[in-house]
PDB file of C-alpha atoms in Angstrom:
ATOM      1  CA  MET A   1      -5.047 -45.007 -14.425  1.00  0.00           C
ATOM      2  CA  LYS A   2      -1.626 -45.921 -15.006  1.00  0.00           C
ATOM      3  CA  LYS A   3       0.038 -49.087 -13.936  1.00  0.00           C
ATOM      4  CA  ILE A   4       2.969 -48.620 -11.594  1.00  0.00           C
ATOM      5  CA  ALA A   5       5.781 -51.083 -10.413  1.00  0.00           C
ATOM      6  CA  PHE A   6       8.303 -50.674  -7.471  1.00  0.00           C
ATOM      7  CA  VAL A   7      11.277 -52.754  -7.587  1.00  0.00           C
ATOM      8  CA  PHE A   8      13.318 -53.291  -4.766  1.00  0.00           C
ATOM      9  CA  THR A   9      16.864 -54.010  -5.259  1.00  0.00           C
ATOM     10  CA  GLN A  10      18.852 -52.917  -2.426  1.00  0.00           C
ATOM     11  CA  GLY A  11      19.377 -54.275   1.118  1.00  0.00           C
ATOM     12  CA  PRO A  12      17.543 -52.845   4.146  1.00  0.00           C
ATOM     13  CA  HIS A  13      20.728 -51.329   5.746  1.00  0.00           C
ATOM     14  CA  GLY A  14      23.314 -49.106   4.743  1.00  0.00           C
ATOM     15  CA  THR A  15      21.107 -46.966   2.237  1.00  0.00           C
ATOM     16  CA  SER A  16      17.722 -45.383   2.656  1.00  0.00           C
ATOM     17  CA  ALA A  17      16.553 -46.647  -0.631  1.00  0.00           C
ATOM     18  CA  GLY A  18      14.206 -49.065   0.902  1.00  0.00           C
ATOM     19  CA  ARG A  19      12.585 -46.842   3.189  1.00  0.00           C
ATOM     20  CA  GLU A  20      12.298 -43.897   0.327  1.00  0.00           C
ATOM     21  CA  GLY A  21      10.818 -46.616  -1.879  1.00  0.00           C
ATOM     22  CA  LEU A  22       8.184 -47.726   0.942  1.00  0.00           C
ATOM     23  CA  ASP A  23       7.365 -44.139   1.424  1.00  0.00           C
ATOM     24  CA  ALA A  24       6.614 -43.492  -2.292  1.00  0.00           C
ATOM     25  CA  LEU A  25       4.884 -46.676  -2.583  1.00  0.00           C
ATOM     26  CA  LEU A  26       2.464 -45.924   0.446  1.00  0.00           C
ATOM     27  CA  ALA A  27       1.933 -42.395  -1.234  1.00  0.00           C
ATOM     28  CA  THR A  28       0.997 -43.539  -4.689  1.00  0.00           C
ATOM     29  CA  SER A  29      -1.088 -45.906  -3.066  1.00  0.00           C
ATOM     30  CA  ALA A  30      -3.715 -43.260  -2.685  1.00  0.00           C
ATOM     31  CA  LEU A  31      -3.668 -42.182  -6.043  1.00  0.00           C
ATOM     32  CA  THR A  32      -3.992 -45.711  -7.913  1.00  0.00           C
ATOM     33  CA  GLU A  33      -4.798 -49.361  -7.342  1.00  0.00           C
ATOM     34  CA  GLU A  34      -2.646 -50.549 -10.128  1.00  0.00           C
ATOM     35  CA  ILE A  35       0.668 -51.149  -8.139  1.00  0.00           C
ATOM     36  CA  GLY A  36       3.113 -54.296  -8.327  1.00  0.00           C
ATOM     37  CA  VAL A  37       5.972 -54.570  -5.735  1.00  0.00           C
ATOM     38  CA  PHE A  38       8.902 -56.605  -6.833  1.00  0.00           C
ATOM     39  CA  PHE A  39      11.782 -57.887  -4.757  1.00  0.00           C
ATOM     40  CA  MET A  40      15.173 -58.515  -6.400  1.00  0.00           C
ATOM     41  CA  ALA A  41      18.917 -58.797  -5.876  1.00  0.00           C
ATOM     42  CA  ASP A  42      19.637 -57.665  -2.438  1.00  0.00           C
ATOM     43  CA  GLY A  43      16.082 -56.249  -2.207  1.00  0.00           C
ATOM     44  CA  VAL A  44      14.950 -59.705  -0.820  1.00  0.00           C
ATOM     45  CA  PHE A  45      16.479 -58.959   2.214  1.00  0.00           C
ATOM     46  CA  GLN A  46      13.798 -56.263   2.769  1.00  0.00           C
ATOM     47  CA  LEU A  47      11.301 -59.112   3.414  1.00  0.00           C
ATOM     48  CA  MET A  48      13.257 -60.951   6.247  1.00  0.00           C
ATOM     49  CA  PRO A  49      11.384 -60.691   9.659  1.00  0.00           C
ATOM     50  CA  ALA A  50      12.962 -60.242  13.122  1.00  0.00           C
ATOM     51  CA  GLN A  51      15.691 -57.491  11.778  1.00  0.00           C
ATOM     52  CA  GLN A  52      17.217 -55.447  14.633  1.00  0.00           C
ATOM     53  CA  PRO A  53      18.394 -52.253  12.830  1.00  0.00           C
ATOM     54  CA  GLU A  54      18.836 -50.347  16.248  1.00  0.00           C
ATOM     55  CA  LYS A  55      21.917 -52.344  16.791  1.00  0.00           C
ATOM     56  CA  ILE A  56      23.400 -50.544  13.934  1.00  0.00           C
ATOM     57  CA  LEU A  57      21.671 -47.110  14.848  1.00  0.00           C
ATOM     58  CA  ALA A  58      19.319 -47.672  11.802  1.00  0.00           C
ATOM     59  CA  ARG A  59      15.456 -47.163  11.658  1.00  0.00           C
ATOM     60  CA  ASN A  60      12.956 -49.962  11.620  1.00  0.00           C
ATOM     61  CA  TYR A  61      10.659 -49.729   8.726  1.00  0.00           C
ATOM     62  CA  ILE A  62      10.615 -53.382   7.444  1.00  0.00           C
ATOM     63  CA  ALA A  63       7.554 -54.391   9.462  1.00  0.00           C
ATOM     64  CA  THR A  64       5.501 -51.502   7.501  1.00  0.00           C
ATOM     65  CA  PHE A  65       5.944 -53.672   4.521  1.00  0.00           C
ATOM     66  CA  GLY A  66       3.338 -55.987   6.154  1.00  0.00           C
ATOM     67  CA  VAL A  67       0.533 -53.671   6.039  1.00  0.00           C
ATOM     68  CA  LEU A  68       0.612 -53.080   2.139  1.00  0.00           C
ATOM     69  CA  SER A  69      -2.771 -55.327   1.875  1.00  0.00           C
ATOM     70  CA  LEU A  70      -4.401 -52.523   4.071  1.00  0.00           C
ATOM     71  CA  TYR A  71      -3.511 -50.011   1.311  1.00  0.00           C
ATOM     72  CA  ASP A  72      -4.757 -52.352  -1.312  1.00  0.00           C
ATOM     73  CA  VAL A  73      -1.609 -53.337  -2.465  1.00  0.00           C
ATOM     74  CA  ASP A  74      -1.582 -56.946  -3.115  1.00  0.00           C
ATOM     75  CA  GLN A  75       0.595 -57.857  -6.265  1.00  0.00           C
ATOM     76  CA  CYS A  76       3.816 -58.675  -4.530  1.00  0.00           C
ATOM     77  CA  PHE A  77       6.536 -60.914  -5.834  1.00  0.00           C
ATOM     78  CA  VAL A  78       9.952 -62.077  -5.053  1.00  0.00           C
ATOM     79  CA  CYS A  79      12.551 -63.302  -7.397  1.00  0.00           C
ATOM     80  CA  GLU A  80      13.311 -67.080  -6.709  1.00  0.00           C
ATOM     81  CA  ASP A  81      16.726 -66.649  -8.619  1.00  0.00           C
ATOM     82  CA  SER A  82      17.525 -64.047  -6.236  1.00  0.00           C
ATOM     83  CA  LEU A  83      16.546 -65.793  -3.076  1.00  0.00           C
ATOM     84  CA  LYS A  84      18.464 -69.100  -4.368  1.00  0.00           C
ATOM     85  CA  SER A  85      21.789 -67.103  -4.990  1.00  0.00           C
ATOM     86  CA  ARG A  86      21.317 -65.631  -1.224  1.00  0.00           C
ATOM     87  CA  GLY A  87      20.798 -68.842   0.297  1.00  0.00           C
ATOM     88  CA  LEU A  88      17.068 -68.286   0.939  1.00  0.00           C
ATOM     89  CA  SER A  89      14.207 -70.674   0.412  1.00  0.00           C
ATOM     90  CA  VAL A  90      11.041 -69.701  -1.197  1.00  0.00           C
ATOM     91  CA  GLY A  91       9.143 -71.220   1.696  1.00  0.00           C
ATOM     92  CA  HIS A  92      10.918 -68.930   4.053  1.00  0.00           C
ATOM     93  CA  GLU A  93       8.605 -66.710   6.421  1.00  0.00           C
ATOM     94  CA  TRP A  94       8.379 -63.096   4.959  1.00  0.00           C
ATOM     95  CA  VAL A  95       7.000 -59.779   6.810  1.00  0.00           C
ATOM     96  CA  LEU A  96       4.727 -59.740   3.701  1.00  0.00           C
ATOM     97  CA  ASP A  97       2.746 -62.630   1.176  1.00  0.00           C
ATOM     98  CA  VAL A  98       4.991 -62.719  -2.118  1.00  0.00           C
ATOM     99  CA  GLU A  99       4.487 -64.713  -4.978  1.00  0.00           C
ATOM    100  CA  PRO A 100       7.860 -66.203  -6.025  1.00  0.00           C
ATOM    101  CA  LEU A 101       8.475 -65.879  -9.628  1.00  0.00           C
ATOM    102  CA  SER A 102      11.533 -66.714 -11.846  1.00  0.00           C
ATOM    103  CA  ALA A 103      13.561 -63.613 -13.113  1.00  0.00           C
ATOM    104  CA  ALA A 104      11.949 -64.416 -16.447  1.00  0.00           C
ATOM    105  CA  GLU A 105       8.757 -64.278 -15.335  1.00  0.00           C
ATOM    106  CA  ILE A 106       9.188 -60.886 -13.151  1.00  0.00           C
ATOM    107  CA  ARG A 107      10.777 -59.317 -16.639  1.00  0.00           C
ATOM    108  CA  GLY A 108       7.202 -60.484 -18.147  1.00  0.00           C
ATOM    109  CA  ARG A 109       5.234 -58.901 -15.547  1.00  0.00           C
ATOM    110  CA  LEU A 110       7.086 -55.860 -15.244  1.00  0.00           C
ATOM    111  CA  ALA A 111       6.550 -55.164 -19.116  1.00  0.00           C
ATOM    112  CA  SER A 112       2.943 -54.909 -18.439  1.00  0.00           C
ATOM    113  CA  PHE A 113       3.508 -51.708 -16.159  1.00  0.00           C
ATOM    114  CA  ASP A 114       3.519 -48.138 -17.706  1.00  0.00           C
ATOM    115  CA  VAL A 115       6.008 -46.944 -14.850  1.00  0.00           C
ATOM    116  CA  VAL A 116       8.995 -48.838 -12.995  1.00  0.00           C
ATOM    117  CA  MET A 117      10.359 -47.122 -10.203  1.00  0.00           C
ATOM    118  CA  THR A 118      13.376 -48.848  -8.596  1.00  0.00           C
ATOM    119  CA  PHE A 119      14.674 -48.188  -5.170  1.00  0.00           C
TER     120      PHE A 119
END
C-alpha cells in the first residue's frame, strides 16, 4: 500500500480547496490506512472551531474534519511555525486532534510518504 499525505495550505473560505481535499481524503481512506494529514500556512484555519460560513453564503464542512478518526485517519499534524505566524497557539482548541510539529519536522514526515497531495 502506498502512503498518502494530504497537505492543507488554503484557508477554509474563498476557495473550495479545503472541501475538495477533505472529500479526496475521505474517499482515499476507503482504499488505504496509510494516510497522513498536515495543516500548514493558511490551512491551519481549517482547524478552527465555531466558524460561521453561512454568513458569507459558504458551506460548512469544517466539523467533518472531526470525524477523521472514524475513518481510521489518526496521523494528523499542524505546523507550529504557521500557527505562530498567524497569532495562534499550539494549545488552542481544534476541531481535530493534531500533533504540533515544526516546519522542519513536517518536511521530514512528508518525505516518508509515497504521494503528497496539496489542497
